[in-house]
Tab-separated table of C-alpha atoms and ligand atoms in Angstrom:
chain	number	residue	atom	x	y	z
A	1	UNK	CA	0.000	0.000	0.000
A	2	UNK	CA	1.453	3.368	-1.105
A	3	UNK	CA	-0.325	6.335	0.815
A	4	UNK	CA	0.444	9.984	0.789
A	5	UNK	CA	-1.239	12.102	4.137
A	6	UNK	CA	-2.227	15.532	3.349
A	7	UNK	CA	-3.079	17.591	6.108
A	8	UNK	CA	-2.560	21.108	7.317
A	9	UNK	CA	0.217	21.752	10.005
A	10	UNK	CA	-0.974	20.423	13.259
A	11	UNK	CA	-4.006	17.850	11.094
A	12	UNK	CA	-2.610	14.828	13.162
A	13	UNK	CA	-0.801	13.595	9.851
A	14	UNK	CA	2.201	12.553	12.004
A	15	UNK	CA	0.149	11.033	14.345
A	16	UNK	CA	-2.148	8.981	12.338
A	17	UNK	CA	1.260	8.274	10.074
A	18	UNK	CA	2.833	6.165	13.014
A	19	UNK	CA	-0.312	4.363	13.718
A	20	UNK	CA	-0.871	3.522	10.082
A	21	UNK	CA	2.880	2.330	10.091
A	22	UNK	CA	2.044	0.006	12.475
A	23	UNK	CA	-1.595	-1.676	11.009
A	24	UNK	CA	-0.360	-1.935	7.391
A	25	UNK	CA	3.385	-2.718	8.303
A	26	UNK	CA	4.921	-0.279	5.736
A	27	UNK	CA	7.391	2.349	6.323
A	28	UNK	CA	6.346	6.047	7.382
A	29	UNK	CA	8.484	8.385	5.601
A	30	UNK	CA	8.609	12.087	6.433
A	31	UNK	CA	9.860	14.610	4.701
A	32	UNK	CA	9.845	17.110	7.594
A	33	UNK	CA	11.778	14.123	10.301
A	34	UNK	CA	14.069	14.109	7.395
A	35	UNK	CA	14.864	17.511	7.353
A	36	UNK	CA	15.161	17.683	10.826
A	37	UNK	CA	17.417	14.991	11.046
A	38	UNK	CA	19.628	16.589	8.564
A	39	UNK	CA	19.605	19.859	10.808
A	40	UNK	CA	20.638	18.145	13.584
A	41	UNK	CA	23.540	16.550	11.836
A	42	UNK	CA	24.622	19.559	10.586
A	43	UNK	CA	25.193	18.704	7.368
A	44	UNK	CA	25.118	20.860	4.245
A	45	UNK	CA	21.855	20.521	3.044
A	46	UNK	CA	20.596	20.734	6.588
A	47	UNK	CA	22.409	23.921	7.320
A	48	UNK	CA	20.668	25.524	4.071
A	49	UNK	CA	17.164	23.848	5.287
A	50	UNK	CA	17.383	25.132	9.297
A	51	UNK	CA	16.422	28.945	8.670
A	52	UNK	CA	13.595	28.316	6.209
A	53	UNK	CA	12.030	25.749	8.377
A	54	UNK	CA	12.420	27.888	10.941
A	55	UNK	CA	10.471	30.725	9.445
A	56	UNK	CA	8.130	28.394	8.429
A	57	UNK	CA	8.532	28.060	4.491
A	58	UNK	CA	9.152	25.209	2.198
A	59	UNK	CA	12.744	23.932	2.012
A	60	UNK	CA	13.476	23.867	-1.978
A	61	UNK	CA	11.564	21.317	-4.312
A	62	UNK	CA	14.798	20.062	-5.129
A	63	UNK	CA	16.498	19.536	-1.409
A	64	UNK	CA	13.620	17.871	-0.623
A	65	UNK	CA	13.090	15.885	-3.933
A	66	UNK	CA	16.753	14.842	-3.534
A	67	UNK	CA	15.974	13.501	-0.142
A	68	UNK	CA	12.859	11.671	-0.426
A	69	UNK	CA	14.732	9.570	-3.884
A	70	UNK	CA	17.645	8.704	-1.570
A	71	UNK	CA	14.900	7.190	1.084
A	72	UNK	CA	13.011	5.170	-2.011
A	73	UNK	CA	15.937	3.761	-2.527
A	74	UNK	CA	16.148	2.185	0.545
A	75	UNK	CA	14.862	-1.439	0.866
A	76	UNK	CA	12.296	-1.345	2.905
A	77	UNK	CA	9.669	-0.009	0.391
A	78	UNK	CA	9.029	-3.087	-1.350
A	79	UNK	CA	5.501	-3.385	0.596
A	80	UNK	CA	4.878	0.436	0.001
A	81	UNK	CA	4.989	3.419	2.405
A	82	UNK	CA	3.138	6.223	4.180
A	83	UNK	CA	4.679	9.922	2.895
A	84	UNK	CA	3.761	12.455	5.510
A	85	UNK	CA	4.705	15.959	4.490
A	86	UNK	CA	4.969	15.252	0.613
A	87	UNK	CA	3.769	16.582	-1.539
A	88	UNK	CA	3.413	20.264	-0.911
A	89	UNK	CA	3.113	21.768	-3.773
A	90	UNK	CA	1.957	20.860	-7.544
A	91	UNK	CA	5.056	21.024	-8.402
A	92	UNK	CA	6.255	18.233	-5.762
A	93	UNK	CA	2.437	16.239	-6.677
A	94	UNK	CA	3.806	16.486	-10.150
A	95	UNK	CA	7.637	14.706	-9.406
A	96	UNK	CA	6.601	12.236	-7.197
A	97	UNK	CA	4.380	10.921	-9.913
A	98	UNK	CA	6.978	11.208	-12.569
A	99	UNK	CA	9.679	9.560	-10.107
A	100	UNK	CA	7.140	6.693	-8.451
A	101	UNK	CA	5.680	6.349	-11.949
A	102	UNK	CA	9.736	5.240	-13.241
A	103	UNK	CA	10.136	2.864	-10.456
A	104	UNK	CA	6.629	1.349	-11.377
A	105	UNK	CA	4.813	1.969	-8.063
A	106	UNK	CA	2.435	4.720	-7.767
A	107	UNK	CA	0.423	6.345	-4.686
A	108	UNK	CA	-2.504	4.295	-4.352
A	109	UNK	CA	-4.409	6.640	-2.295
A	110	UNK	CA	-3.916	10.028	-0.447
A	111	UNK	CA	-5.910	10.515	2.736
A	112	UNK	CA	-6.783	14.191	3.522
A	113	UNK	CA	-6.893	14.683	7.383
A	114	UNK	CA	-9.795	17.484	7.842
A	115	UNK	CA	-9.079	19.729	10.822
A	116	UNK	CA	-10.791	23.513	10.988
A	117	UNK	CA	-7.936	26.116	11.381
A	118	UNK	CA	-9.131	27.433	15.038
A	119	UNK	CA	-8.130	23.816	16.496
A	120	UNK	CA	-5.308	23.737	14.342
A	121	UNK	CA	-3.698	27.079	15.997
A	122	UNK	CA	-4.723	25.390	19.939
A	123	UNK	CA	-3.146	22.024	19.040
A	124	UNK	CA	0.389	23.736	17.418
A	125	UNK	CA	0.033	26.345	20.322
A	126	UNK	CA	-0.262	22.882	22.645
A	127	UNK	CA	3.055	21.348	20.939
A	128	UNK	CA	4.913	24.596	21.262
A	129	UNK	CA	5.128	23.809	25.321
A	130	UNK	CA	5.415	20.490	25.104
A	131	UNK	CA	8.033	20.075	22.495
A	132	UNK	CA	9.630	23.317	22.048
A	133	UNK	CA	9.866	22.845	18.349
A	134	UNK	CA	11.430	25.689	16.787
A	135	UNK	CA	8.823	26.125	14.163
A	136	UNK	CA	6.021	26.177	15.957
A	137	UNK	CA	6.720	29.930	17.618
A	138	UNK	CA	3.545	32.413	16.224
A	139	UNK	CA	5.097	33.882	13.372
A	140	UNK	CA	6.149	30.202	11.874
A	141	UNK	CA	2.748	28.801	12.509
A	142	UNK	CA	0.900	31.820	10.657
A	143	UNK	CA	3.314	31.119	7.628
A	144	UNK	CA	2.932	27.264	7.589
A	145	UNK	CA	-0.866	27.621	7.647
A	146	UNK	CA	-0.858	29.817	4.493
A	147	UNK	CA	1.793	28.298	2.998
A	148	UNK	CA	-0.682	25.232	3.363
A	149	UNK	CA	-3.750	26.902	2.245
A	150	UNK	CA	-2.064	28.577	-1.144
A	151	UNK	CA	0.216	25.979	-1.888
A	152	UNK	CA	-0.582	22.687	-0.336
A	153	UNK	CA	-4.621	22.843	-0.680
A	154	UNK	CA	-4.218	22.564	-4.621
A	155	UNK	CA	-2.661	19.052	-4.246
A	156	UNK	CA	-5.716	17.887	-2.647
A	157	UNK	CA	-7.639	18.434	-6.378
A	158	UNK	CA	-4.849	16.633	-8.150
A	159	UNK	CA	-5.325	13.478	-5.982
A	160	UNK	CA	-9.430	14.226	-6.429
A	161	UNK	CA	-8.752	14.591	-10.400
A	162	UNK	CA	-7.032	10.994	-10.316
A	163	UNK	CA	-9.603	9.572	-8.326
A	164	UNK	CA	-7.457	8.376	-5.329
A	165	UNK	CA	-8.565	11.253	-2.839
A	166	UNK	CA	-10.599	10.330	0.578
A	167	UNK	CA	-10.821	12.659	3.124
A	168	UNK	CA	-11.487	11.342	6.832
A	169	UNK	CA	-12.680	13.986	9.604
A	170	UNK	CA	-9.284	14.654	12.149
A	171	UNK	CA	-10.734	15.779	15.096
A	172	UNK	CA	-11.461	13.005	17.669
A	173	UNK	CA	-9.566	10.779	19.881
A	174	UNK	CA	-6.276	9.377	17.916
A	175	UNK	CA	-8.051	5.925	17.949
A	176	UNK	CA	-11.199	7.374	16.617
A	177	UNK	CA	-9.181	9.037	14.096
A	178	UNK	CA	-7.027	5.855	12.856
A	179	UNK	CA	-10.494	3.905	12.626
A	180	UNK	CA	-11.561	6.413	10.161
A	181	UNK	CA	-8.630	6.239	8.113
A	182	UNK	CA	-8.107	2.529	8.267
A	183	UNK	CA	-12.281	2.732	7.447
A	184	UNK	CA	-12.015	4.891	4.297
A	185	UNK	CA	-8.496	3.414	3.559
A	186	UNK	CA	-10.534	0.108	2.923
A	187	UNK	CA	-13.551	0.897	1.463
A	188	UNK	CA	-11.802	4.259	-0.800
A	189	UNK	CA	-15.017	5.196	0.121
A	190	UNK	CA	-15.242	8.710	1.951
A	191	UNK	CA	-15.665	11.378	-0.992
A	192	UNK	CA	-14.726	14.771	-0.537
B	201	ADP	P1	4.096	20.520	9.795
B	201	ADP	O1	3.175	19.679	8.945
B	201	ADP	O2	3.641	20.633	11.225
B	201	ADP	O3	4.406	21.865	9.194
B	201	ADP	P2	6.481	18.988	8.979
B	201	ADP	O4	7.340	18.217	9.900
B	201	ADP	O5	5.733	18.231	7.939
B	201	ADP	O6	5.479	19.768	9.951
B	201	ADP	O7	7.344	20.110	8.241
B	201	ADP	C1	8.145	21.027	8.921
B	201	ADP	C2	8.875	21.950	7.942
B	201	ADP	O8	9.769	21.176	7.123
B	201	ADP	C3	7.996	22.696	6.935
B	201	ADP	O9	7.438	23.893	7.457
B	201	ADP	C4	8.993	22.961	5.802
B	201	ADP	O10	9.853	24.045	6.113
B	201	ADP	C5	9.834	21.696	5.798
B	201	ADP	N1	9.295	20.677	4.863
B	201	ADP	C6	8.772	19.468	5.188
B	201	ADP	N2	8.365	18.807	4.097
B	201	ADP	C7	8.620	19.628	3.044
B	201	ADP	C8	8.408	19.521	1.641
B	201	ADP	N3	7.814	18.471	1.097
B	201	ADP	N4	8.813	20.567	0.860
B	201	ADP	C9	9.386	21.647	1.389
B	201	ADP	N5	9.611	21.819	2.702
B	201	ADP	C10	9.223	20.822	3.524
């Protein structure tokens, strides 16, 4: 099973992207651990990345592109994978379908996690104390969310155009959130 999460900053995407790692026993790749792993390391490309991530913008298409090919080369996405955090952008929707479309193994489904904006800014507000993450001060957050609704939002109508969109209602308890997914996962079922 190949899955890509869409969600908004804050959606539960990384959440739900563990849980789903666990009930269909395929790798949970994100782009945004990945960066932050390379930050931590220090190494080039995660010295250019810290500072935009910081302020809350996209790291380059092709930093990130780079990236994510280096992880599909890895073994251990013979079964599939779950990408949290890619695409976002039509330009990104548009390479991963080239590059998965080469190596024969296209998204299957994208799962849109549906959270209204007001919870959204409590929840990253919530993860700010608890985790001290250095995007989630105010200014970042603002600049993820519209960086989400101008250029991530458009990638939800090029999964809906291919017919391999569902969109499953994120607010909830985390278990009543994976049931959802794991429901509309099965039955491709919940139009949006
Ligand atoms: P969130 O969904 O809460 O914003 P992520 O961990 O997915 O958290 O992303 C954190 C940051 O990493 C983003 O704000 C962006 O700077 C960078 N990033 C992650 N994925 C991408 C991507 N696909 N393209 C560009 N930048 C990305």
């Amino acid at each position: 099973m190949r899955l890509v999460l869409l969600g908004a900053p804050g959606s539960g995407k990384g959440t739900q992207a563990a849980r789903l790692k666990e009930a269909l026993g395929v790798p949970h790749i994100s782009t945004g651990d990945l960066l932050r792993a390379a930050v931590a390391a220090g190494t080039p490309l995660g010295q250019q990345a810290k500072a935009v991530m910081e302020r809350g913008e996209l790291v380059s298409d092709d930093i990130v592109l780079g990236m994510l090919e280096e992880r599909l080369a890895q073994g251990d996405v013979g079964k599939g994978f779950i990408l949290d955090g890619y695409p976002r952008n039509l330009a990104q929707a548009n390479a991963l379908e080239a590059l998965l479309e080469r190596i024969q193994q296209p998204v299957d489904l994208a799962v849109q996690l549906d959270v209204g904006t007001e919870l959204l800014i409590q929840r990253l507000a919530g993860r700010a104390k608890e985790e001290g993450r250095a995007d989630d001060n105010p200014e970042s957050v603002r600049n993820r969310l519209r960086v989400y609704t101008d250029q991530t939002a458009p990638v939800i109508d090029f999964y809906r155009q291919r017919g391999k969109l569902v969109c499953v209602y994120g607010v909830g308890s985390m278990d009543e959130v994976s049931q959802r997914v794991l429901e509309a996962i099965r039955n491709h079922a919940a139009t949006c």
